[in-house]
Amino acid sequence: MTKTIHDLRLARRMSRLGTETAFEVLAKARTLERQGKHIVHLEIGEPDFDTPGNVIEAATEALHKGWTHYGPSAGQPELRQPLADEVARTRHVSVTPEEVVVVPGGKPIIFFLMLALIEEGDEVIFPNPGFPIYESMARFLGAKAVPIRLREELDFQLDVNELADLITDRTRLVILNSPHNPTGGVQTERDVRDIAAALGDRDLTVLSDEIYSRLIFEGAHHSILSLDGFKERTVLLDGFSKTYAMTGWRLGYGVMRPDLATHIARLMTNSNSCTASFTQIAGVEALRGDQSSVESMRREFQRRRDVFVAGLNRIKGFSCRLPKGAFYTFPNIKQTGWPSKKLADALLDDAGVACLSGTAFGDFGEGYLRFSVANSIENLQSALERIEQWSKRNL
Ligand SMILES: Cc1ncc(COP(=O)(O)O)c(C=O)c1O
């Protein structure tokens, strides 16, 4: 590193900004690979499939047709209308294009919504274990981050009585995520109704992160957005990353009351200007074109889930529920007697299997590991063998 004369003086808030451990584990795994080690990658949360061909063709055509300029900050009307139609159809509510804001991926909805709503000292209730960005952003903005524990014995749902106890006059935002990263838990209709009853008619906002809504193996997707009295108070987050294997394209959206949408669009004007225009036109094709690749990816994830969970349950010290959605498995490893982080490190260093410690998703992730099944059956089987051999040597 070059020697610097001046100290780097960061704003204090930067010390409160968290991260996603997945990217760090990936970097460490790549270093081991450069040293000649063979690693099975089960750490990163992205589909291993290619983006469907019709979507790639639509993007190429859009580029040739000149969709290479700035567009409206809230998104191209060509995409906002089909998104409104899609959300109206799948969540059984009326949605207008003015209620849709297109952003570069699902993450910016979390970022912008919190920037727009949260004051210092406000309370944000978020699932724990859960996607680490919720807590990171809440803390960054000086909010009190209030974890609600997801309980394995409740199939990784929250206990509504605990939720009711956590709500105070300072609660500004309640975050829900179904299907859930990292546990694969899926809210039933009953779960959603019970949560809605606990929230009552309080003046707070619900962020419903439904980025895995098309990846469900058992049951159906249920959104709080569909319930009476919740549309006005709910911001839906969804996107193209997981459903259409488009993580690198950066295309997501939020659905919210139109007055809030104009403020989120203003944050877009101040940051990104707009989401890349040709990717939005490709998004129209993704939504309106052939959906068979969505279904074939879903079925393949289910097949892998079945193989991997059955394999994990044969390994000493591991027990794993069958996740009902998304593409993660979240085995309980308490019987190994190892702390999660130490076990995840040992599996990477000694067995060549990259996974994440449950604690990468918050304190209540202790006692669990997360393995993504976004890898081939052969690689998943090879990972199982390696973990089994490792456990025979070490447990
Ligand atoms: C629960 C959850 N929400 C949001 C995102 C962000 O998705 P995107 O890549 O579209 O920003 C992810 C990605 O891993 C996720 O797991």
CSV table of N, CA, C and O and ligand atoms in Angstrom, one decimal, residues 20 23 44-46 103-110 130-134 176-182 209-212 237-242 246-248 250-253 326-328 361 370, ligand 1:
chain,number,residue,atom,x,y,z
A,20,GLU,N,-21.9,-8.0,4.1
A,20,GLU,CA,-22.4,-9.3,3.8
A,20,GLU,C,-21.2,-10.3,3.8
A,20,GLU,O,-20.3,-10.2,2.9
A,23,PHE,N,-19.5,-12.3,0.7
A,23,PHE,CA,-18.4,-11.8,-0.2
A,23,PHE,C,-17.0,-12.0,0.4
A,23,PHE,O,-16.1,-12.3,-0.3
A,44,ILE,N,-22.3,-18.5,-1.7
A,44,ILE,CA,-22.9,-17.3,-2.3
A,44,ILE,C,-24.4,-17.5,-2.7
A,44,ILE,O,-24.8,-18.6,-3.1
A,45,GLY,N,-25.2,-16.4,-2.5
A,45,GLY,CA,-26.6,-16.6,-2.7
A,45,GLY,C,-27.0,-16.1,-4.1
A,45,GLY,O,-27.7,-15.1,-4.2
A,46,GLU,N,-26.6,-16.8,-5.1
A,46,GLU,CA,-27.1,-16.5,-6.4
A,46,GLU,C,-27.3,-17.7,-7.3
A,46,GLU,O,-26.5,-18.7,-7.2
A,103,VAL,N,-35.5,0.1,-9.4
A,103,VAL,CA,-34.2,0.4,-8.9
A,103,VAL,C,-33.1,-0.6,-9.3
A,103,VAL,O,-33.5,-1.7,-9.7
A,104,PRO,N,-31.8,-0.3,-9.1
A,104,PRO,CA,-30.8,-1.3,-9.6
A,104,PRO,C,-30.7,-2.5,-8.5
A,104,PRO,O,-29.8,-2.5,-7.7
A,105,GLY,N,-31.6,-3.4,-8.6
A,105,GLY,CA,-31.6,-4.6,-7.7
A,105,GLY,C,-32.6,-4.4,-6.5
A,105,GLY,O,-33.2,-3.3,-6.4
A,106,GLY,N,-32.7,-5.4,-5.7
A,106,GLY,CA,-33.6,-5.3,-4.6
A,106,GLY,C,-33.0,-4.5,-3.5
A,106,GLY,O,-33.8,-3.8,-2.8
A,107,LYS,N,-31.7,-4.6,-3.3
A,107,LYS,CA,-31.1,-3.9,-2.1
A,107,LYS,C,-31.4,-2.4,-2.0
A,107,LYS,O,-31.6,-1.9,-0.9
A,108,PRO,N,-31.4,-1.7,-3.1
A,108,PRO,CA,-31.6,-0.2,-3.0
A,108,PRO,C,-32.9,0.1,-2.4
A,108,PRO,O,-33.1,1.2,-1.8
A,109,ILE,N,-33.9,-0.8,-2.5
A,109,ILE,CA,-35.2,-0.5,-1.9
A,109,ILE,C,-35.0,-0.5,-0.3
A,109,ILE,O,-35.5,0.4,0.3
A,110,ILE,N,-34.2,-1.4,0.2
A,110,ILE,CA,-33.9,-1.4,1.6
A,110,ILE,C,-33.2,-0.1,2.0
A,110,ILE,O,-33.6,0.6,2.9
A,130,GLY,N,-31.3,-13.3,9.7
A,130,GLY,CA,-31.9,-12.6,8.6
A,130,GLY,C,-30.9,-12.0,7.7
A,130,GLY,O,-29.7,-11.9,8.0
A,131,PHE,N,-31.3,-11.5,6.6
A,131,PHE,CA,-30.4,-10.8,5.6
A,131,PHE,C,-29.7,-9.7,6.3
A,131,PHE,O,-30.3,-8.8,6.9
A,132,PRO,N,-28.4,-9.7,6.3
A,132,PRO,CA,-27.6,-8.8,7.2
A,132,PRO,C,-27.8,-7.3,6.9
A,132,PRO,O,-27.5,-6.4,7.7
A,133,ILE,N,-28.2,-7.0,5.7
A,133,ILE,CA,-28.3,-5.5,5.3
A,133,ILE,C,-29.4,-4.8,6.1
A,133,ILE,O,-29.3,-3.6,6.3
A,134,TYR,N,-30.4,-5.5,6.6
A,134,TYR,CA,-31.5,-4.8,7.3
A,134,TYR,C,-30.8,-4.2,8.6
A,134,TYR,O,-31.0,-3.0,8.9
A,176,LEU,N,-40.3,-7.9,7.1
A,176,LEU,CA,-40.6,-9.3,6.9
A,176,LEU,C,-39.9,-9.8,5.7
A,176,LEU,O,-39.7,-9.1,4.8
A,177,ASN,N,-39.6,-11.1,5.7
A,177,ASN,CA,-38.9,-11.7,4.5
A,177,ASN,C,-39.4,-13.1,4.3
A,177,ASN,O,-39.1,-14.0,5.2
A,178,SER,N,-40.2,-13.3,3.3
A,178,SER,CA,-40.6,-14.7,2.9
A,178,SER,C,-40.7,-14.8,1.4
A,178,SER,O,-41.3,-13.9,0.8
A,179,PRO,N,-40.2,-16.0,0.9
A,179,PRO,CA,-39.3,-17.0,1.5
A,179,PRO,C,-38.1,-16.3,2.1
A,179,PRO,O,-37.6,-15.3,1.6
A,180,HIS,N,-37.5,-17.0,3.1
A,180,HIS,CA,-36.6,-16.3,3.9
A,180,HIS,C,-35.1,-16.8,3.6
A,180,HIS,O,-34.8,-17.9,3.5
A,181,ASN,N,-34.3,-15.8,3.6
A,181,ASN,CA,-32.8,-16.0,3.6
A,181,ASN,C,-32.3,-15.7,5.0
A,181,ASN,O,-32.6,-14.6,5.5
A,182,PRO,N,-31.7,-16.6,5.7
A,182,PRO,CA,-31.0,-17.8,5.2
A,182,PRO,C,-31.8,-19.1,5.5
A,182,PRO,O,-31.3,-20.2,5.2
A,209,ASP,N,-40.0,-8.1,2.2
A,209,ASP,CA,-39.0,-8.5,1.2
A,209,ASP,C,-39.4,-9.8,0.6
A,209,ASP,O,-39.3,-10.9,1.3
A,210,GLU,N,-39.8,-9.8,-0.6
A,210,GLU,CA,-40.3,-11.0,-1.3
A,210,GLU,C,-39.5,-11.3,-2.5
A,210,GLU,O,-40.0,-11.8,-3.5
A,211,ILE,N,-38.2,-11.1,-2.4
A,211,ILE,CA,-37.3,-11.3,-3.5
A,211,ILE,C,-37.3,-12.8,-4.0
A,211,ILE,O,-37.0,-13.1,-5.1
A,212,TYR,N,-37.6,-13.7,-3.1
A,212,TYR,CA,-37.7,-15.1,-3.4
A,212,TYR,C,-39.1,-15.6,-3.7
A,212,TYR,O,-39.4,-16.8,-3.6
A,237,LEU,N,-40.8,-5.4,-1.6
A,237,LEU,CA,-39.5,-5.4,-2.4
A,237,LEU,C,-39.5,-6.7,-3.2
A,237,LEU,O,-39.8,-7.8,-2.6
A,238,ASP,N,-39.3,-6.6,-4.5
A,238,ASP,CA,-39.1,-7.8,-5.3
A,238,ASP,C,-38.2,-7.5,-6.4
A,238,ASP,O,-37.7,-6.3,-6.5
A,239,GLY,N,-37.8,-8.4,-7.2
A,239,GLY,CA,-36.9,-8.1,-8.3
A,239,GLY,C,-36.6,-9.3,-9.2
A,239,GLY,O,-37.2,-10.3,-9.1
A,240,PHE,N,-35.6,-9.1,-10.1
A,240,PHE,CA,-35.3,-10.1,-11.1
A,240,PHE,C,-34.1,-11.0,-10.8
A,240,PHE,O,-33.9,-12.0,-11.4
A,241,SER,N,-33.4,-10.6,-9.7
A,241,SER,CA,-32.1,-11.3,-9.5
A,241,SER,C,-32.2,-12.8,-9.3
A,241,SER,O,-31.5,-13.6,-9.9
A,242,LYS,N,-33.2,-13.2,-8.4
A,242,LYS,CA,-33.3,-14.6,-8.1
A,242,LYS,C,-34.2,-15.3,-9.1
A,242,LYS,O,-33.9,-16.4,-9.5
A,246,MET,N,-30.7,-13.2,-12.6
A,246,MET,CA,-30.2,-11.9,-13.2
A,246,MET,C,-29.5,-11.1,-12.1
A,246,MET,O,-29.6,-9.8,-12.1
A,247,THR,N,-28.7,-11.7,-11.3
A,247,THR,CA,-28.1,-11.0,-10.2
A,247,THR,C,-27.2,-9.9,-10.6
A,247,THR,O,-27.1,-8.8,-10.1
A,248,GLY,N,-26.4,-10.1,-11.7
A,248,GLY,CA,-25.5,-9.1,-12.2
A,248,GLY,C,-26.1,-8.0,-13.0
A,248,GLY,O,-25.4,-7.0,-13.3
A,250,ARG,N,-28.6,-6.1,-12.1
A,250,ARG,CA,-29.1,-5.1,-11.1
A,250,ARG,C,-30.4,-4.5,-11.6
A,250,ARG,O,-30.5,-3.4,-12.2
A,251,LEU,N,-31.5,-5.3,-11.3
A,251,LEU,CA,-32.8,-4.9,-11.6
A,251,LEU,C,-33.8,-5.4,-10.5
A,251,LEU,O,-34.0,-6.6,-10.3
A,252,GLY,N,-34.4,-4.4,-9.8
A,252,GLY,CA,-35.3,-4.7,-8.8
A,252,GLY,C,-36.4,-3.6,-8.7
A,252,GLY,O,-36.3,-2.6,-9.5
A,253,TYR,N,-37.3,-3.8,-7.8
A,253,TYR,CA,-38.3,-2.7,-7.7
A,253,TYR,C,-39.0,-2.7,-6.3
A,253,TYR,O,-38.9,-3.7,-5.6
A,326,ALA,N,-36.8,-20.5,-1.3
A,326,ALA,CA,-35.4,-19.9,-1.6
A,326,ALA,C,-34.5,-21.1,-2.0
A,326,ALA,O,-34.9,-22.2,-2.3
A,327,PHE,N,-33.2,-20.8,-1.9
A,327,PHE,CA,-32.2,-21.9,-2.3
A,327,PHE,C,-31.1,-22.1,-1.3
A,327,PHE,O,-30.0,-22.3,-1.6
A,328,TYR,N,-31.6,-22.1,0.0
A,328,TYR,CA,-30.6,-22.2,1.1
A,328,TYR,C,-31.1,-23.4,2.0
A,328,TYR,O,-32.3,-23.6,2.1
A,361,PHE,N,-25.8,-14.0,9.9
A,361,PHE,CA,-27.1,-13.5,9.7
A,361,PHE,C,-27.7,-13.0,11.0
A,361,PHE,O,-28.9,-12.8,11.2
A,370,ARG,N,-25.2,-21.9,7.0
A,370,ARG,CA,-26.0,-21.8,5.7
A,370,ARG,C,-25.2,-22.3,4.6
A,370,ARG,O,-24.1,-21.9,4.3
B,1,LIG,C1,-33.5,-11.5,1.4
B,1,LIG,C2,-32.9,-10.7,0.4
B,1,LIG,N1,-33.3,-9.5,0.0
B,1,LIG,C3,-32.7,-8.8,-0.9
B,1,LIG,C4,-31.6,-9.3,-1.6
B,1,LIG,C5,-31.0,-8.4,-2.6
B,1,LIG,O1,-31.2,-8.7,-3.9
B,1,LIG,P1,-30.5,-8.0,-5.1
B,1,LIG,O2,-29.3,-8.8,-5.5
B,1,LIG,O3,-31.5,-7.9,-6.2
B,1,LIG,O4,-30.1,-6.6,-4.7
B,1,LIG,C6,-31.1,-10.5,-1.3
B,1,LIG,C7,-29.9,-11.0,-2.0
B,1,LIG,O5,-29.3,-11.9,-1.6
B,1,LIG,C8,-31.8,-11.3,-0.3
B,1,LIG,O6,-31.3,-12.5,0.0
